């Protein structure tokens, strides 16, 4: 199960610098608008410390970490929903991602131009959010006339539900409320999902600061955090330049560098973790002599569904899953010892997988 996050924001806020750090791809990072036109896509491994520990115990021939796909999308400008800048091309790229990481400039640097000529992160956020809102409204306004008559005549229940739901969404957007912050019934959520609305996608504000401000919130960061709290939007503070430097270091040097900066983990690690949490994702593991691997699943998935992530045959022929919790596995020191200690459980089709489960699937096709 892949996770795709889109990195968006106004031009020159640090999107491509962050993308460089994420993927070590060294894409063009330039001091002028629209340096990124076609979206750059890269994958980053999630260095889960639990999988590293599992591998130390099992000593497999191969270790496979989970990965996140990040898409660096061209800078948005005011009027994008009406075709300004890269317009609809930009917006179509956002529709393809699972979550949105909106990079917000929270630093003052006269050498790096700002597209509006002033540093105002709240205004930047509202510019981006307004363009996403306009784009969603356009989709709704095109659709409503096509189903209005059927809904009013009550020709079928589906048309009534669609019309009612889209009107509800339209009213919210016109009040400046993003769809992710609205209350919808399960049936309404299913219907809206098919439209791939931009304001329905989970969002994180990535607050880009100078290297010397990463451990202490500056005034820009404080304002954005207060603003984000009102809409219950997550925030992550990073220095894109620091992340770009860190990605070039070996693990030991990286840890030393972070300690010198007075931060416990890199901004990138925190961003990935927060994005996982935002999307309701978790990780289970498989461990054997050939391979130890991390698998991404959605919280609330049952054992057969999780088995199907590995291969559809595992789900079709599912018999049971043998499960051991990560902490129990580490304490016991091996799968065999865990089994002998009674820490390995046999779970059936109704078992809800938990983050950190180590699984062995039994199936028959």
Short mmCIF file of C-alpha atoms in Angstrom, two decimals:
data_model
loop_
_atom_site.label_atom_id
_atom_site.label_comp_id
_atom_site.label_asym_id
_atom_site.label_seq_id
_atom_site.Cartn_x
_atom_site.Cartn_y
_atom_site.Cartn_z
CA UNK A 1 0.00 0.00 0.00
CA UNK A 2 1.80 3.11 -1.20
CA UNK A 3 1.50 6.55 0.31
CA UNK A 4 1.78 9.57 -1.98
CA UNK A 5 2.24 13.04 -0.52
CA UNK A 6 2.25 16.18 -2.63
CA UNK A 7 4.54 19.08 -1.70
CA UNK A 8 2.80 22.33 -2.61
CA UNK A 9 3.04 26.04 -1.82
CA UNK A 10 3.76 29.40 -3.38
CA UNK A 11 6.93 29.78 -5.48
CA UNK A 12 10.25 30.11 -3.61
CA UNK A 13 9.07 28.82 -0.23
CA UNK A 14 11.48 25.87 -0.18
CA UNK A 15 9.49 23.07 -1.82
CA UNK A 16 12.20 21.82 -4.15
CA UNK A 17 14.91 22.19 -1.49
CA UNK A 18 12.83 19.96 0.78
CA UNK A 19 12.26 17.53 -2.08
CA UNK A 20 16.03 17.36 -2.64
CA UNK A 21 16.45 16.32 0.96
CA UNK A 22 13.61 13.81 0.82
CA UNK A 23 14.81 11.94 -2.23
CA UNK A 24 18.44 12.99 -2.65
CA UNK A 25 17.35 13.57 -6.25
CA UNK A 26 18.91 17.04 -6.52
CA UNK A 27 16.11 18.41 -8.67
CA UNK A 28 16.30 22.01 -9.87
CA UNK A 29 15.99 24.39 -6.93
CA UNK A 30 16.11 27.94 -8.27
CA UNK A 31 15.41 31.45 -7.05
CA UNK A 32 12.63 32.24 -9.51
CA UNK A 33 8.96 31.24 -9.90
CA UNK A 34 7.98 28.03 -11.75
CA UNK A 35 11.45 26.44 -11.59
CA UNK A 36 9.37 23.27 -11.19
CA UNK A 37 6.91 22.75 -14.04
CA UNK A 38 6.45 19.01 -14.43
CA UNK A 39 6.09 17.41 -10.99
CA UNK A 40 9.17 15.58 -9.72
CA UNK A 41 8.39 12.27 -8.03
CA UNK A 42 10.71 10.47 -5.64
CA UNK A 43 10.58 7.73 -3.04
CA UNK A 44 12.07 7.79 0.42
CA UNK A 45 12.57 4.79 2.69
CA UNK A 46 11.12 5.03 6.18
CA UNK A 47 13.97 3.97 8.43
CA UNK A 48 11.76 2.35 11.06
CA UNK A 49 13.91 1.58 14.11
CA UNK A 50 11.71 -1.42 14.88
CA UNK A 51 12.54 -3.09 11.57
CA UNK A 52 16.23 -2.41 12.16
CA UNK A 53 15.95 -4.17 15.54
CA UNK A 54 14.01 -7.07 14.02
CA UNK A 55 16.73 -7.49 11.39
CA UNK A 56 19.42 -7.54 14.10
CA UNK A 57 17.64 -10.46 15.75
CA UNK A 58 16.54 -12.43 12.68
CA UNK A 59 19.61 -11.64 10.51
CA UNK A 60 17.75 -11.92 7.18
CA UNK A 61 19.49 -11.78 3.83
CA UNK A 62 17.40 -8.78 2.82
CA UNK A 63 15.70 -5.89 4.66
CA UNK A 64 12.90 -3.92 2.97
CA UNK A 65 11.66 -0.70 4.54
CA UNK A 66 8.29 0.87 3.80
CA UNK A 67 8.47 3.88 1.51
CA UNK A 68 6.66 7.14 0.88
CA UNK A 69 6.28 8.73 -2.52
CA UNK A 70 6.70 12.51 -2.53
CA UNK A 71 5.67 14.66 -5.47
CA UNK A 72 7.19 18.13 -5.83
CA UNK A 73 4.42 20.15 -7.49
CA UNK A 74 4.98 23.48 -9.24
CA UNK A 75 4.49 26.65 -7.21
CA UNK A 76 0.93 27.91 -7.05
CA UNK A 77 0.03 31.58 -7.52
CA UNK A 78 -3.08 33.64 -6.90
CA UNK A 79 -5.55 32.96 -9.70
CA UNK A 80 -4.38 29.38 -10.39
CA UNK A 81 -7.99 28.15 -10.37
CA UNK A 82 -8.62 30.62 -13.22
CA UNK A 83 -5.55 29.57 -15.19
CA UNK A 84 -2.90 31.89 -13.73
CA UNK A 85 0.63 30.50 -13.47
CA UNK A 86 0.38 26.84 -14.38
CA UNK A 87 -3.32 26.85 -13.50
CA UNK A 88 -5.21 23.60 -13.99
CA UNK A 89 -2.00 21.69 -14.72
CA UNK A 90 -0.92 22.41 -11.14
CA UNK A 91 -4.30 21.51 -9.67
CA UNK A 92 -4.56 18.23 -11.58
CA UNK A 93 -1.26 17.08 -10.06
CA UNK A 94 -2.59 17.70 -6.55
CA UNK A 95 -5.66 15.56 -7.26
CA UNK A 96 -3.40 12.52 -7.68
CA UNK A 97 -1.89 12.56 -4.16
CA UNK A 98 -3.20 11.08 -0.88
CA UNK A 99 -2.09 13.94 1.37
CA UNK A 100 -0.94 17.52 0.91
CA UNK A 101 2.19 18.95 2.53
CA UNK A 102 1.84 22.71 2.15
CA UNK A 103 5.26 24.32 2.58
CA UNK A 104 4.96 27.74 4.20
CA UNK A 105 7.78 30.26 4.20
CA UNK A 106 8.47 31.29 7.83
CA UNK A 107 11.83 32.99 7.38
CA UNK A 108 13.09 36.44 6.39
CA UNK A 109 15.78 36.51 3.73
CA UNK A 110 16.08 39.48 1.34
CA UNK A 111 18.23 37.41 -1.04
CA UNK A 112 15.33 35.03 -1.78
CA UNK A 113 12.51 36.80 -3.56
CA UNK A 114 8.90 36.31 -2.49
CA UNK A 115 6.32 36.15 -5.25
CA UNK A 116 4.12 38.78 -3.52
CA UNK A 117 7.01 40.97 -2.37
CA UNK A 118 6.35 40.51 1.37
CA UNK A 119 6.75 37.76 4.01
CA UNK A 120 3.30 36.94 5.38
CA UNK A 121 2.83 33.17 5.97
CA UNK A 122 -0.86 33.47 6.91
CA UNK A 123 -1.58 35.31 3.67
CA UNK A 124 0.40 32.66 1.77
CA UNK A 125 -1.64 29.85 3.34
CA UNK A 126 -4.93 31.60 2.62
CA UNK A 127 -3.89 32.22 -1.00
CA UNK A 128 -3.18 28.52 -1.53
CA UNK A 129 -6.30 27.35 0.34
CA UNK A 130 -8.51 29.80 -1.55
CA UNK A 131 -7.30 28.49 -4.91
CA UNK A 132 -8.01 24.92 -3.80
CA UNK A 133 -11.47 26.03 -2.67
CA UNK A 134 -12.21 27.76 -5.99
CA UNK A 135 -11.15 24.63 -7.88
CA UNK A 136 -13.54 22.44 -5.85
CA UNK A 137 -16.39 24.93 -6.27
CA UNK A 138 -15.91 24.87 -10.02
CA UNK A 139 -16.30 21.07 -10.05
CA UNK A 140 -19.48 21.28 -7.96
CA UNK A 141 -21.02 24.09 -9.99
CA UNK A 142 -20.52 22.13 -13.20
CA UNK A 143 -22.13 19.01 -11.75
CA UNK A 144 -25.15 20.40 -9.87
CA UNK A 145 -27.22 21.51 -12.93
CA UNK A 146 -26.82 18.04 -14.44
CA UNK A 147 -28.48 16.28 -11.50
CA UNK A 148 -30.78 18.99 -10.13
CA UNK A 149 -33.94 17.97 -12.02
CA UNK A 150 -33.57 14.24 -11.23
CA UNK A 151 -32.99 15.05 -7.56
CA UNK A 152 -35.99 17.39 -7.31
CA UNK A 153 -38.25 14.89 -9.07
CA UNK A 154 -36.87 12.16 -6.76
CA UNK A 155 -36.19 9.88 -9.72
CA UNK A 156 -33.74 7.82 -7.69
CA UNK A 157 -32.15 7.87 -4.23
CA UNK A 158 -28.61 8.15 -5.58
CA UNK A 159 -29.33 11.41 -7.38
CA UNK A 160 -31.02 12.84 -4.29
CA UNK A 161 -28.03 11.95 -2.11
CA UNK A 162 -25.54 13.34 -4.60
CA UNK A 163 -27.42 16.61 -5.02
CA UNK A 164 -27.92 17.08 -1.28
CA UNK A 165 -24.26 16.27 -0.52
CA UNK A 166 -22.86 18.56 -3.21
CA UNK A 167 -25.10 21.42 -2.06
CA UNK A 168 -23.87 20.88 1.48
CA UNK A 169 -20.25 20.92 0.26
CA UNK A 170 -20.88 24.03 -1.84
CA UNK A 171 -22.36 25.93 1.11
CA UNK A 172 -19.35 25.05 3.27
CA UNK A 173 -16.82 26.11 0.64
CA UNK A 174 -18.63 29.40 0.04
CA UNK A 175 -18.26 30.11 3.77
CA UNK A 176 -14.53 29.45 3.52
CA UNK A 177 -14.71 26.06 5.24
CA UNK A 178 -12.49 23.39 3.67
CA UNK A 179 -14.26 20.08 3.14
CA UNK A 180 -11.85 18.17 5.38
CA UNK A 181 -13.21 20.27 8.27
CA UNK A 182 -16.88 19.47 7.56
CA UNK A 183 -19.01 16.75 9.10
CA UNK A 184 -20.33 14.28 6.52
CA UNK A 185 -22.19 10.99 6.97
CA UNK A 186 -20.46 7.75 5.89
CA UNK A 187 -22.63 7.70 2.73
CA UNK A 188 -21.74 11.31 1.92
CA UNK A 189 -18.03 10.62 2.44
CA UNK A 190 -18.15 7.72 -0.03
CA UNK A 191 -19.83 9.93 -2.61
CA UNK A 192 -17.40 12.82 -2.16
CA UNK A 193 -14.39 10.55 -2.39
CA UNK A 194 -15.23 9.86 -6.02
CA UNK A 195 -14.78 13.55 -6.85
CA UNK A 196 -11.22 13.69 -5.49
CA UNK A 197 -11.85 17.14 -4.04
CA UNK A 198 -8.68 19.05 -3.18
CA UNK A 199 -9.95 20.53 0.09
CA UNK A 200 -11.00 17.07 1.26
CA UNK A 201 -7.43 15.78 1.20
CA UNK A 202 -5.60 15.67 4.55
CA UNK A 203 -3.13 18.55 4.88
CA UNK A 204 -0.04 19.37 6.93
CA UNK A 205 1.55 22.81 7.08
CA UNK A 206 5.33 22.41 6.72
CA UNK A 207 6.85 25.53 8.27
CA UNK A 208 10.18 26.23 6.62
CA UNK A 209 12.58 28.23 8.81
CA UNK A 210 16.23 29.33 8.77
CA UNK A 211 18.89 26.90 10.02
CA UNK A 212 19.35 28.77 13.32
CA UNK A 213 15.61 28.85 14.10
CA UNK A 214 14.73 25.16 13.84
CA UNK A 215 14.72 24.52 17.62
CA UNK A 216 13.00 27.78 18.66
CA UNK A 217 9.74 29.04 17.17
CA UNK A 218 10.07 32.45 15.54
CA UNK A 219 7.18 34.92 15.31
CA UNK A 220 6.07 33.62 11.90
CA UNK A 221 5.90 30.05 13.24
CA UNK A 222 3.93 31.09 16.33
CA UNK A 223 1.35 32.86 14.17
CA UNK A 224 0.95 29.89 11.80
CA UNK A 225 0.64 27.39 14.67
CA UNK A 226 -2.14 29.48 16.23
CA UNK A 227 -3.84 29.77 12.84
CA UNK A 228 -3.53 26.03 12.19
CA UNK A 229 -4.93 25.15 15.61
CA UNK A 230 -8.23 26.82 14.72
CA UNK A 231 -8.77 24.37 11.84
CA UNK A 232 -7.06 21.45 13.65
CA UNK A 233 -4.40 21.26 10.95
CA UNK A 234 -1.10 19.60 11.83
CA UNK A 235 2.13 21.56 11.60
CA UNK A 236 5.75 20.43 11.27
CA UNK A 237 8.66 22.86 11.63
CA UNK A 238 11.67 22.14 9.42
CA UNK A 239 14.64 23.84 7.87
CA UNK A 240 14.72 22.61 4.29
CA UNK A 241 18.38 23.62 4.04
CA UNK A 242 19.29 21.56 7.12
CA UNK A 243 17.37 18.56 5.77
CA UNK A 244 19.30 18.88 2.52
CA UNK A 245 22.59 18.84 4.45
CA UNK A 246 21.54 15.94 6.69
CA UNK A 247 20.66 13.68 3.78
CA UNK A 248 24.30 13.70 2.67
CA UNK A 249 25.62 12.46 6.03
CA UNK A 250 26.27 8.94 7.28
CA UNK A 251 24.01 7.75 10.12
CA UNK A 252 26.51 8.43 12.95
CA UNK A 253 27.38 11.90 11.62
CA UNK A 254 23.70 12.62 11.13
CA UNK A 255 22.89 11.86 14.79
CA UNK A 256 25.81 13.99 15.96
CA UNK A 257 24.69 16.87 13.74
CA UNK A 258 21.14 16.71 15.15
CA UNK A 259 22.48 16.67 18.72
CA UNK A 260 24.54 19.78 18.02
CA UNK A 261 21.39 21.51 16.76
CA UNK A 262 19.52 20.47 19.89
CA UNK A 263 16.81 18.50 18.08
CA UNK A 264 15.84 14.87 18.71
CA UNK A 265 14.89 13.92 15.15
CA UNK A 266 15.06 15.36 11.67
CA UNK A 267 12.14 17.36 10.34
CA UNK A 268 11.75 14.83 7.55
CA UNK A 269 11.33 11.93 10.00
CA UNK A 270 8.68 13.90 11.85
CA UNK A 271 6.94 14.88 8.61
CA UNK A 272 6.69 11.24 7.47
CA UNK A 273 5.40 10.13 10.88
CA UNK A 274 2.80 12.89 11.03
CA UNK A 275 1.67 12.16 7.46
CA UNK A 276 1.23 8.48 8.34
CA UNK A 277 -0.84 9.41 11.37
CA UNK A 278 -2.88 11.91 9.36
CA UNK A 279 -3.87 9.22 6.87
CA UNK A 280 -4.61 6.63 9.56
CA UNK A 281 -1.75 4.38 8.46
CA UNK A 282 0.29 1.92 10.50
CA UNK A 283 2.98 -0.72 9.95
CA UNK A 284 3.19 -4.46 10.44
CA UNK A 285 6.22 -6.65 9.81
CA UNK A 286 7.15 -10.01 8.37
CA UNK A 287 10.43 -11.60 9.42
CA UNK A 288 12.27 -14.64 8.11
CA UNK A 289 15.70 -15.83 7.04
CA UNK A 290 15.22 -14.56 3.50
CA UNK A 291 13.68 -11.20 4.27
CA UNK A 292 12.45 -8.83 6.98
CA UNK A 293 9.97 -6.32 5.63
CA UNK A 294 7.70 -3.47 6.73
CA UNK A 295 4.18 -3.33 5.30
CA UNK A 296 1.89 -0.31 5.41
CA UNK A 297 -1.80 -0.80 6.23
CA UNK A 298 -4.75 1.35 7.17
CA UNK A 299 -5.83 1.24 10.80
CA UNK A 300 -8.98 -0.83 11.14
CA UNK A 301 -8.01 -3.40 8.50
CA UNK A 302 -8.68 -7.04 9.33
CA UNK A 303 -6.19 -9.90 9.03
CA UNK A 304 -7.25 -11.12 5.53
CA UNK A 305 -7.01 -7.56 4.14
CA UNK A 306 -3.54 -7.15 5.59
CA UNK A 307 -2.55 -10.49 4.11
CA UNK A 308 -3.81 -9.26 0.75
CA UNK A 309 -1.33 -6.39 0.86
CA UNK A 310 1.42 -8.98 0.37
CA UNK A 311 -0.45 -10.92 -2.32
CA UNK A 312 -4.09 -11.30 -3.33
CA UNK A 313 -3.78 -15.09 -2.96
CA UNK A 314 -2.98 -14.59 0.73
CA UNK A 315 -6.33 -12.88 1.20
CA UNK A 316 -8.34 -15.29 -0.98
CA UNK A 317 -7.02 -18.37 0.77
CA UNK A 318 -6.58 -16.89 4.24
CA UNK A 319 -6.71 -19.45 7.05
CA UNK A 320 -5.17 -17.63 10.00
CA UNK A 321 -2.44 -15.21 11.02
CA UNK A 322 0.16 -16.03 13.63
CA UNK A 323 0.88 -12.79 15.47
CA UNK A 324 3.47 -11.58 17.93
CA UNK A 325 3.68 -8.01 19.22
CA UNK A 326 6.96 -6.22 18.50
CA UNK A 327 7.81 -5.67 22.20
CA UNK A 328 7.23 -9.35 23.01
CA UNK A 329 9.40 -10.39 20.08
CA UNK A 330 12.30 -8.21 21.22
CA UNK A 331 12.04 -9.50 24.81
CA UNK A 332 11.96 -13.15 23.67
CA UNK A 333 14.78 -12.71 21.15
CA UNK A 334 13.40 -14.94 18.37
CA UNK A 335 10.20 -16.20 16.80
CA UNK A 336 10.80 -19.69 18.18
CA UNK A 337 11.35 -18.45 21.73
CA UNK A 338 8.27 -16.26 21.43
CA UNK A 339 6.25 -19.29 20.38
CA UNK A 340 7.63 -21.31 23.30
CA UNK A 341 6.81 -18.50 25.72
CA UNK A 342 3.20 -18.43 24.50
CA UNK A 343 3.56 -14.92 23.07
CA UNK A 344 2.60 -15.94 19.53
CA UNK A 345 -1.16 -15.89 19.00
CA UNK A 346 -3.27 -17.50 16.31
CA UNK A 347 -5.78 -14.95 14.97
CA UNK A 348 -8.69 -15.44 12.58
CA UNK A 349 -10.49 -13.38 9.94
CA UNK A 350 -11.95 -10.83 12.36
CA UNK A 351 -8.64 -9.84 13.94
CA UNK A 352 -7.84 -6.13 13.60
CA UNK A 353 -4.15 -5.63 12.93
CA UNK A 354 -2.19 -3.38 15.29
CA UNK A 355 0.80 -1.17 14.61
CA UNK A 356 3.98 -3.17 15.26
CA UNK A 357 2.45 -6.64 14.78
CA UNK A 358 4.85 -9.24 13.41
CA UNK A 359 2.86 -11.65 11.28
CA UNK A 360 3.11 -15.05 9.65
CA UNK A 361 0.15 -15.85 7.38
CA UNK A 362 -1.28 -19.31 6.77
CA UNK A 363 -3.29 -19.64 3.58
CA UNK A 364 -4.47 -22.19 1.06
CA UNK A 365 -5.36 -21.45 -2.58
#
